[in-house]
Amino acid sequence: MQLRRKRAYDNAEAADGFRVLVDRLWPRGLAKERTEIDLWAKDTAPSPELRKAWHAASDDDWGVYADRYRAELENETAPALEELAAELKQHDLVTLVYAAHDEERNHAVVLEQALSELL
């Protein structure tokens, strides 16, 4: 199984395979029809508290944020993560869709790592 990441604001393509929105909130300004989302896995997204803390933090705090999100995925979000992994195993190609502007420092990167360990 192949796992990819893509911004929600980029056009959906057939080459994306099974598209999973991994944000807790729907991406601002996007019509649901345009995004072509197959599954919305909002229960695996960072908690509202962590999301708000991250938006208020500097870029230098990325490691702290990523560690806190990993801790959520290992604890309170673990059942949702396992359920998502079970669903993704049914598909050959999966694209994790997220709205963040930074393509290298966002929760989808951490989630992709966590899912790779389960898959």
Short mmCIF file of N, CA, C and O in Angstrom, two decimals:
data_model
loop_
_atom_site.label_atom_id
_atom_site.label_comp_id
_atom_site.label_asym_id
_atom_site.label_seq_id
_atom_site.Cartn_x
_atom_site.Cartn_y
_atom_site.Cartn_z
N MET A 1 0.83 -1.18 0.00
CA MET A 1 0.00 0.00 0.00
C MET A 1 0.88 1.24 0.00
O MET A 1 1.87 1.30 0.70
N GLN A 2 0.49 2.21 -0.79
CA GLN A 2 1.24 3.46 -0.88
C GLN A 2 0.47 4.57 -0.19
O GLN A 2 -0.74 4.72 -0.37
N LEU A 3 1.19 5.36 0.61
CA LEU A 3 0.60 6.44 1.39
C LEU A 3 1.24 7.75 0.94
O LEU A 3 2.47 7.85 0.89
N ARG A 4 0.40 8.74 0.61
CA ARG A 4 0.88 10.05 0.16
C ARG A 4 0.19 11.15 0.96
O ARG A 4 -0.79 10.90 1.65
N ARG A 5 0.69 12.37 0.79
CA ARG A 5 0.07 13.56 1.39
C ARG A 5 -0.17 14.60 0.29
O ARG A 5 0.60 14.68 -0.66
N LYS A 6 -1.25 15.38 0.48
CA LYS A 6 -1.56 16.42 -0.50
C LYS A 6 -2.40 17.51 0.16
O LYS A 6 -3.26 17.20 0.99
N ARG A 7 -2.15 18.75 -0.21
CA ARG A 7 -2.94 19.85 0.34
C ARG A 7 -4.37 19.81 -0.22
O ARG A 7 -4.59 19.48 -1.38
N ALA A 8 -5.30 20.17 0.60
CA ALA A 8 -6.72 20.18 0.21
C ALA A 8 -6.99 21.18 -0.91
O ALA A 8 -7.93 21.02 -1.68
N TYR A 9 -6.15 22.21 -1.00
CA TYR A 9 -6.36 23.26 -1.99
C TYR A 9 -5.78 22.91 -3.36
O TYR A 9 -5.97 23.62 -4.32
N ASP A 10 -5.07 21.78 -3.45
CA ASP A 10 -4.60 21.28 -4.74
C ASP A 10 -5.71 20.46 -5.37
O ASP A 10 -6.52 19.84 -4.66
N ASN A 11 -5.76 20.44 -6.67
CA ASN A 11 -6.83 19.72 -7.36
C ASN A 11 -6.77 18.22 -7.08
O ASN A 11 -5.70 17.63 -7.06
N ALA A 12 -7.95 17.64 -6.88
CA ALA A 12 -8.05 16.19 -6.73
C ALA A 12 -7.79 15.55 -8.09
O ALA A 12 -8.18 16.08 -9.12
N GLU A 13 -7.10 14.39 -8.06
CA GLU A 13 -6.78 13.68 -9.29
C GLU A 13 -7.07 12.20 -9.08
O GLU A 13 -6.99 11.69 -7.96
N ALA A 14 -7.34 11.51 -10.17
CA ALA A 14 -7.57 10.07 -10.08
C ALA A 14 -6.34 9.36 -9.51
O ALA A 14 -6.47 8.36 -8.81
N ALA A 15 -5.16 9.92 -9.75
CA ALA A 15 -3.91 9.32 -9.26
C ALA A 15 -3.77 9.42 -7.74
O ALA A 15 -2.86 8.83 -7.17
N ASP A 16 -4.67 10.14 -7.07
CA ASP A 16 -4.64 10.26 -5.62
C ASP A 16 -5.13 8.99 -4.93
O ASP A 16 -4.88 8.79 -3.75
N GLY A 17 -5.87 8.17 -5.64
CA GLY A 17 -6.44 6.98 -5.02
C GLY A 17 -7.52 7.34 -4.02
O GLY A 17 -8.33 8.24 -4.24
N PHE A 18 -7.52 6.67 -2.89
CA PHE A 18 -8.49 6.87 -1.81
C PHE A 18 -8.07 8.12 -1.04
O PHE A 18 -7.00 8.16 -0.44
N ARG A 19 -8.92 9.15 -1.05
CA ARG A 19 -8.57 10.44 -0.44
C ARG A 19 -9.19 10.57 0.95
O ARG A 19 -10.40 10.45 1.10
N VAL A 20 -8.33 10.85 1.94
CA VAL A 20 -8.76 10.95 3.34
C VAL A 20 -8.43 12.33 3.88
O VAL A 20 -7.26 12.70 3.96
N LEU A 21 -9.46 13.08 4.24
CA LEU A 21 -9.24 14.37 4.89
C LEU A 21 -8.87 14.11 6.34
O LEU A 21 -9.59 13.42 7.06
N VAL A 22 -7.72 14.64 6.78
CA VAL A 22 -7.22 14.36 8.12
C VAL A 22 -7.24 15.59 9.02
O VAL A 22 -6.59 15.60 10.06
N ASP A 23 -8.01 16.59 8.66
CA ASP A 23 -8.19 17.79 9.48
C ASP A 23 -9.45 17.65 10.32
O ASP A 23 -10.42 17.03 9.89
N ARG A 24 -9.44 18.27 11.49
CA ARG A 24 -10.62 18.24 12.35
C ARG A 24 -11.71 19.17 11.80
O ARG A 24 -12.90 18.90 11.94
N LEU A 25 -11.30 20.27 11.17
CA LEU A 25 -12.23 21.23 10.58
C LEU A 25 -12.17 21.13 9.06
O LEU A 25 -11.11 20.87 8.50
N TRP A 26 -13.32 21.37 8.42
CA TRP A 26 -13.34 21.36 6.96
C TRP A 26 -12.50 22.54 6.45
O TRP A 26 -12.57 23.63 7.01
N PRO A 27 -11.69 22.34 5.40
CA PRO A 27 -10.84 23.42 4.88
C PRO A 27 -11.66 24.64 4.47
O PRO A 27 -12.64 24.51 3.73
N ARG A 28 -11.23 25.77 4.94
CA ARG A 28 -11.94 27.02 4.71
C ARG A 28 -12.02 27.34 3.22
O ARG A 28 -11.03 27.27 2.50
N GLY A 29 -13.24 27.65 2.77
CA GLY A 29 -13.45 28.11 1.41
C GLY A 29 -13.53 27.01 0.36
O GLY A 29 -13.64 27.32 -0.83
N LEU A 30 -13.50 25.76 0.75
CA LEU A 30 -13.57 24.67 -0.23
C LEU A 30 -14.95 24.00 -0.22
O LEU A 30 -15.46 23.65 0.84
N ALA A 31 -15.48 23.82 -1.40
CA ALA A 31 -16.75 23.11 -1.53
C ALA A 31 -16.48 21.61 -1.39
O ALA A 31 -15.47 21.10 -1.88
N LYS A 32 -17.36 20.93 -0.71
CA LYS A 32 -17.17 19.48 -0.49
C LYS A 32 -17.09 18.71 -1.80
O LYS A 32 -16.36 17.74 -1.91
N GLU A 33 -17.82 19.15 -2.80
CA GLU A 33 -17.82 18.46 -4.09
C GLU A 33 -16.45 18.58 -4.76
O GLU A 33 -16.00 17.65 -5.43
N ARG A 34 -15.76 19.69 -4.59
CA ARG A 34 -14.48 19.92 -5.26
C ARG A 34 -13.35 19.08 -4.66
O ARG A 34 -12.43 18.70 -5.36
N THR A 35 -13.43 18.78 -3.40
CA THR A 35 -12.33 18.09 -2.73
C THR A 35 -12.32 16.59 -3.00
O THR A 35 -11.29 15.95 -2.82
N GLU A 36 -13.44 16.03 -3.38
CA GLU A 36 -13.55 14.60 -3.69
C GLU A 36 -12.95 13.74 -2.57
O GLU A 36 -12.10 12.88 -2.80
N ILE A 37 -13.43 13.96 -1.36
CA ILE A 37 -12.96 13.24 -0.18
C ILE A 37 -13.75 11.93 -0.05
O ILE A 37 -14.97 11.92 -0.10
N ASP A 38 -13.03 10.83 0.13
CA ASP A 38 -13.67 9.53 0.32
C ASP A 38 -13.96 9.24 1.79
O ASP A 38 -14.89 8.51 2.11
N LEU A 39 -13.14 9.81 2.67
CA LEU A 39 -13.30 9.58 4.10
C LEU A 39 -12.79 10.80 4.85
O LEU A 39 -11.74 11.35 4.51
N TRP A 40 -13.53 11.23 5.87
CA TRP A 40 -13.09 12.34 6.71
C TRP A 40 -12.72 11.75 8.06
O TRP A 40 -13.57 11.34 8.84
N ALA A 41 -11.42 11.69 8.34
CA ALA A 41 -10.90 11.07 9.56
C ALA A 41 -10.59 12.14 10.61
O ALA A 41 -9.46 12.23 11.10
N LYS A 42 -11.59 12.91 10.98
CA LYS A 42 -11.35 14.02 11.91
C LYS A 42 -11.00 13.55 13.32
O LYS A 42 -10.36 14.28 14.07
N ASP A 43 -11.34 12.32 13.67
CA ASP A 43 -11.01 11.83 15.01
C ASP A 43 -9.53 11.52 15.19
O ASP A 43 -9.07 11.33 16.31
N THR A 44 -8.78 11.47 14.08
CA THR A 44 -7.34 11.25 14.17
C THR A 44 -6.57 12.57 14.13
O THR A 44 -5.35 12.58 14.30
N ALA A 45 -7.25 13.67 13.93
CA ALA A 45 -6.60 14.99 13.88
C ALA A 45 -6.20 15.43 15.29
O ALA A 45 -6.71 14.90 16.28
N PRO A 46 -5.29 16.40 15.37
CA PRO A 46 -4.92 16.91 16.70
C PRO A 46 -6.14 17.43 17.45
O PRO A 46 -7.09 17.93 16.84
N SER A 47 -6.11 17.31 18.77
CA SER A 47 -7.21 17.81 19.60
C SER A 47 -7.37 19.32 19.38
O SER A 47 -6.42 19.99 18.95
N PRO A 48 -8.56 19.85 19.64
CA PRO A 48 -8.74 21.30 19.49
C PRO A 48 -7.73 22.11 20.30
O PRO A 48 -7.24 23.13 19.83
N GLU A 49 -7.41 21.65 21.49
CA GLU A 49 -6.46 22.37 22.33
C GLU A 49 -5.07 22.40 21.69
O GLU A 49 -4.41 23.43 21.67
N LEU A 50 -4.63 21.26 21.16
CA LEU A 50 -3.32 21.19 20.53
C LEU A 50 -3.30 22.01 19.24
O LEU A 50 -2.33 22.70 18.95
N ARG A 51 -4.37 21.94 18.48
CA ARG A 51 -4.46 22.71 17.23
C ARG A 51 -4.34 24.20 17.52
O ARG A 51 -3.59 24.93 16.86
N LYS A 52 -5.05 24.68 18.53
CA LYS A 52 -4.99 26.11 18.89
C LYS A 52 -3.60 26.49 19.39
O LYS A 52 -3.08 27.56 19.05
N ALA A 53 -2.99 25.64 20.19
CA ALA A 53 -1.64 25.91 20.70
C ALA A 53 -0.64 25.98 19.55
O ALA A 53 0.25 26.84 19.54
N TRP A 54 -0.77 25.09 18.58
CA TRP A 54 0.15 25.08 17.45
C TRP A 54 0.01 26.35 16.62
O TRP A 54 1.01 26.94 16.21
N HIS A 55 -1.22 26.80 16.37
CA HIS A 55 -1.41 28.02 15.57
C HIS A 55 -0.83 29.25 16.27
O HIS A 55 -0.44 30.19 15.60
N ALA A 56 -0.75 29.21 17.58
CA ALA A 56 -0.21 30.34 18.33
C ALA A 56 1.30 30.23 18.52
O ALA A 56 1.94 31.18 18.97
N ALA A 57 1.90 29.10 18.16
CA ALA A 57 3.33 28.86 18.40
C ALA A 57 4.18 29.33 17.23
O ALA A 57 3.69 29.51 16.11
N SER A 58 5.45 29.47 17.48
CA SER A 58 6.40 29.82 16.42
C SER A 58 6.81 28.55 15.68
O SER A 58 6.63 27.44 16.17
N ASP A 59 7.41 28.73 14.52
CA ASP A 59 7.87 27.59 13.73
C ASP A 59 8.94 26.80 14.46
O ASP A 59 9.12 25.61 14.21
N ASP A 60 9.65 27.44 15.36
CA ASP A 60 10.70 26.76 16.12
C ASP A 60 10.14 25.70 17.07
O ASP A 60 10.88 24.83 17.54
N ASP A 61 8.84 25.77 17.36
CA ASP A 61 8.21 24.84 18.28
C ASP A 61 7.66 23.58 17.59
O ASP A 61 6.93 22.80 18.20
N TRP A 62 8.00 23.38 16.32
CA TRP A 62 7.47 22.25 15.56
C TRP A 62 7.72 20.92 16.27
O TRP A 62 6.83 20.09 16.37
N GLY A 63 8.92 20.71 16.78
CA GLY A 63 9.25 19.45 17.44
C GLY A 63 8.39 19.19 18.67
O GLY A 63 7.94 18.06 18.90
N VAL A 64 8.12 20.23 19.43
CA VAL A 64 7.27 20.11 20.62
C VAL A 64 5.85 19.72 20.20
O VAL A 64 5.23 18.81 20.77
N TYR A 65 5.34 20.41 19.19
CA TYR A 65 4.00 20.13 18.68
C TYR A 65 3.91 18.68 18.17
O TYR A 65 2.98 17.96 18.50
N ALA A 66 4.90 18.28 17.37
CA ALA A 66 4.89 16.93 16.80
C ALA A 66 4.92 15.87 17.91
O ALA A 66 4.20 14.87 17.84
N ASP A 67 5.72 16.11 18.93
CA ASP A 67 5.79 15.17 20.06
C ASP A 67 4.46 15.09 20.80
O ASP A 67 4.01 14.00 21.17
N ARG A 68 3.82 16.24 20.99
CA ARG A 68 2.52 16.23 21.68
C ARG A 68 1.46 15.51 20.84
O ARG A 68 0.62 14.77 21.38
N TYR A 69 1.50 15.70 19.52
CA TYR A 69 0.54 15.01 18.65
C TYR A 69 0.81 13.51 18.64
O TYR A 69 -0.12 12.70 18.70
N ARG A 70 2.08 13.11 18.60
CA ARG A 70 2.41 11.67 18.68
C ARG A 70 1.85 11.07 19.97
O ARG A 70 1.34 9.95 19.97
N ALA A 71 1.97 11.81 21.07
CA ALA A 71 1.44 11.34 22.35
C ALA A 71 -0.07 11.16 22.28
O ALA A 71 -0.61 10.18 22.81
N GLU A 72 -0.77 12.10 21.63
CA GLU A 72 -2.22 11.95 21.47
C GLU A 72 -2.54 10.69 20.65
O GLU A 72 -3.45 9.94 20.99
N LEU A 73 -1.78 10.49 19.57
CA LEU A 73 -2.02 9.32 18.71
C LEU A 73 -1.76 8.01 19.44
O LEU A 73 -2.40 7.00 19.14
N GLU A 74 -0.85 8.01 20.38
CA GLU A 74 -0.53 6.80 21.14
C GLU A 74 -1.49 6.56 22.30
O GLU A 74 -1.58 5.45 22.79
N ASN A 75 -2.22 7.59 22.71
CA ASN A 75 -3.08 7.47 23.87
C ASN A 75 -4.55 7.68 23.52
O ASN A 75 -5.20 6.75 23.07
N GLU A 76 -5.06 8.88 23.72
CA GLU A 76 -6.50 9.10 23.56
C GLU A 76 -7.01 8.90 22.13
O GLU A 76 -8.16 8.53 21.93
N THR A 77 -6.18 9.09 21.13
CA THR A 77 -6.61 8.94 19.74
C THR A 77 -6.28 7.56 19.18
O THR A 77 -6.62 7.25 18.04
N ALA A 78 -5.64 6.71 19.94
CA ALA A 78 -5.19 5.40 19.46
C ALA A 78 -6.31 4.56 18.83
O ALA A 78 -6.11 3.98 17.75
N PRO A 79 -7.50 4.49 19.43
CA PRO A 79 -8.56 3.68 18.79
C PRO A 79 -8.95 4.21 17.40
O PRO A 79 -9.15 3.42 16.47
N ALA A 80 -9.04 5.52 17.26
CA ALA A 80 -9.37 6.10 15.96
C ALA A 80 -8.27 5.86 14.95
O ALA A 80 -8.53 5.59 13.76
N LEU A 81 -7.01 5.92 15.39
CA LEU A 81 -5.87 5.65 14.51
C LEU A 81 -5.89 4.21 14.03
O LEU A 81 -5.69 3.93 12.84
N GLU A 82 -6.17 3.27 14.91
CA GLU A 82 -6.23 1.85 14.53
C GLU A 82 -7.39 1.59 13.57
O GLU A 82 -7.26 0.81 12.62
N GLU A 83 -8.51 2.25 13.81
CA GLU A 83 -9.67 2.11 12.91
C GLU A 83 -9.33 2.65 11.52
O GLU A 83 -9.67 2.04 10.50
N LEU A 84 -8.66 3.80 11.48
CA LEU A 84 -8.26 4.38 10.19
C LEU A 84 -7.28 3.45 9.48
O LEU A 84 -7.43 3.20 8.28
N ALA A 85 -6.30 2.92 10.18
CA ALA A 85 -5.33 2.01 9.57
C ALA A 85 -6.03 0.79 8.98
O ALA A 85 -5.70 0.34 7.87
N ALA A 86 -7.01 0.26 9.68
CA ALA A 86 -7.75 -0.91 9.17
C ALA A 86 -8.48 -0.56 7.87
O ALA A 86 -8.50 -1.37 6.93
N GLU A 87 -9.06 0.63 7.80
CA GLU A 87 -9.74 1.07 6.58
C GLU A 87 -8.74 1.25 5.44
O GLU A 87 -8.99 0.84 4.31
N LEU A 88 -7.61 1.85 5.73
CA LEU A 88 -6.63 2.14 4.68
C LEU A 88 -6.01 0.88 4.09
O LEU A 88 -5.62 0.87 2.92
N LYS A 89 -5.94 -0.19 4.88
CA LYS A 89 -5.38 -1.45 4.39
C LYS A 89 -6.17 -2.02 3.22
O LYS A 89 -5.67 -2.86 2.48
N GLN A 90 -7.39 -1.56 3.03
CA GLN A 90 -8.25 -2.05 1.96
C GLN A 90 -7.97 -1.37 0.62
O GLN A 90 -8.60 -1.69 -0.38
N HIS A 91 -7.04 -0.41 0.61
CA HIS A 91 -6.78 0.39 -0.59
C HIS A 91 -5.30 0.32 -0.97
O HIS A 91 -4.43 0.30 -0.10
N ASP A 92 -5.03 0.32 -2.27
CA ASP A 92 -3.66 0.25 -2.75
C ASP A 92 -2.94 1.59 -2.64
O ASP A 92 -1.74 1.65 -2.41
N LEU A 93 -3.67 2.67 -2.85
CA LEU A 93 -3.10 4.01 -2.83
C LEU A 93 -3.99 4.92 -2.00
O LEU A 93 -5.19 5.00 -2.25
N VAL A 94 -3.40 5.59 -1.01
CA VAL A 94 -4.14 6.48 -0.13
C VAL A 94 -3.44 7.83 -0.09
O VAL A 94 -2.21 7.89 0.05
N THR A 95 -4.22 8.90 -0.20
CA THR A 95 -3.68 10.25 -0.07
C THR A 95 -4.30 10.91 1.15
O THR A 95 -5.53 11.01 1.25
N LEU A 96 -3.44 11.32 2.07
CA LEU A 96 -3.88 12.08 3.25
C LEU A 96 -4.00 13.54 2.84
O LEU A 96 -3.02 14.15 2.39
N VAL A 97 -5.18 14.09 2.97
CA VAL A 97 -5.47 15.45 2.52
C VAL A 97 -5.54 16.37 3.74
O VAL A 97 -6.22 16.04 4.72
N TYR A 98 -4.84 17.50 3.68
CA TYR A 98 -4.76 18.43 4.80
C TYR A 98 -4.78 19.86 4.27
O TYR A 98 -4.48 20.11 3.10
N ALA A 99 -5.10 20.83 5.12
CA ALA A 99 -5.23 22.22 4.69
C ALA A 99 -4.02 23.09 5.03
O ALA A 99 -3.89 24.19 4.49
N ALA A 100 -3.14 22.65 5.88
CA ALA A 100 -2.00 23.47 6.33
C ALA A 100 -1.18 23.96 5.14
O ALA A 100 -1.04 23.28 4.13
N HIS A 101 -0.61 25.16 5.29
CA HIS A 101 0.20 25.75 4.23
C HIS A 101 1.59 25.13 4.16
O HIS A 101 2.13 24.93 3.08
N ASP A 102 2.18 24.84 5.31
CA ASP A 102 3.53 24.28 5.35
C ASP A 102 3.46 22.79 5.03
O ASP A 102 2.86 22.01 5.78
N GLU A 103 4.08 22.39 3.94
CA GLU A 103 3.98 21.01 3.49
C GLU A 103 4.89 20.05 4.25
O GLU A 103 4.72 18.83 4.16
N GLU A 104 5.84 20.56 5.01
CA GLU A 104 6.78 19.72 5.72
C GLU A 104 6.56 19.68 7.23
O GLU A 104 6.97 18.75 7.90
N ARG A 105 5.94 20.72 7.76
CA ARG A 105 5.70 20.79 9.21
C ARG A 105 4.21 20.96 9.46
O ARG A 105 3.72 22.07 9.64
N ASN A 106 3.51 19.83 9.45
CA ASN A 106 2.07 19.83 9.72
C ASN A 106 1.69 18.48 10.30
O ASN A 106 2.48 17.53 10.26
N HIS A 107 0.50 18.39 10.81
CA HIS A 107 0.08 17.15 11.48
C HIS A 107 -0.02 15.96 10.54
O HIS A 107 0.14 14.81 10.97
N ALA A 108 -0.25 16.19 9.25
CA ALA A 108 -0.36 15.08 8.30
C ALA A 108 0.97 14.33 8.18
O ALA A 108 0.98 13.11 7.97
N VAL A 109 2.09 15.03 8.35
CA VAL A 109 3.40 14.39 8.32
C VAL A 109 3.52 13.40 9.48
O VAL A 109 3.94 12.26 9.31
N VAL A 110 3.12 13.85 10.66
CA VAL A 110 3.18 13.00 11.86
C VAL A 110 2.20 11.84 11.73
O VAL A 110 2.54 10.69 12.06
N LEU A 111 1.02 12.11 11.25
CA LEU A 111 0.00 11.07 11.08
C LEU A 111 0.47 10.03 10.06
O LEU A 111 0.30 8.81 10.26
N GLU A 112 1.08 10.48 8.98
CA GLU A 112 1.59 9.54 7.97
C GLU A 112 2.64 8.61 8.59
O GLU A 112 2.62 7.40 8.34
N GLN A 113 3.51 9.14 9.43
CA GLN A 113 4.52 8.32 10.10
C GLN A 113 3.85 7.28 11.01
O GLN A 113 4.24 6.12 11.02
N ALA A 114 2.87 7.74 11.78
CA ALA A 114 2.17 6.83 12.70
C ALA A 114 1.43 5.72 11.93
O ALA A 114 1.46 4.56 12.33
N LEU A 115 0.78 6.09 10.83
CA LEU A 115 0.07 5.10 10.03
C LEU A 115 1.04 4.12 9.38
O LEU A 115 0.76 2.91 9.32
N SER A 116 2.18 4.61 8.92
CA SER A 116 3.17 3.73 8.29
C SER A 116 3.62 2.64 9.25
O SER A 116 3.87 1.50 8.84
N GLU A 117 3.73 2.97 10.51
CA GLU A 117 4.12 1.98 11.51
C GLU A 117 3.05 0.91 11.70
O GLU A 117 3.36 -0.24 12.02
N LEU A 118 1.78 1.28 11.53
CA LEU A 118 0.68 0.33 11.69
C LEU A 118 0.41 -0.48 10.43
O LEU A 118 -0.18 -1.56 10.49
N LEU A 119 0.78 0.06 9.30
CA LEU A 119 0.49 -0.60 8.02
C LEU A 119 1.66 -1.48 7.65
O LEU A 119 1.69 -2.37 6.97
#
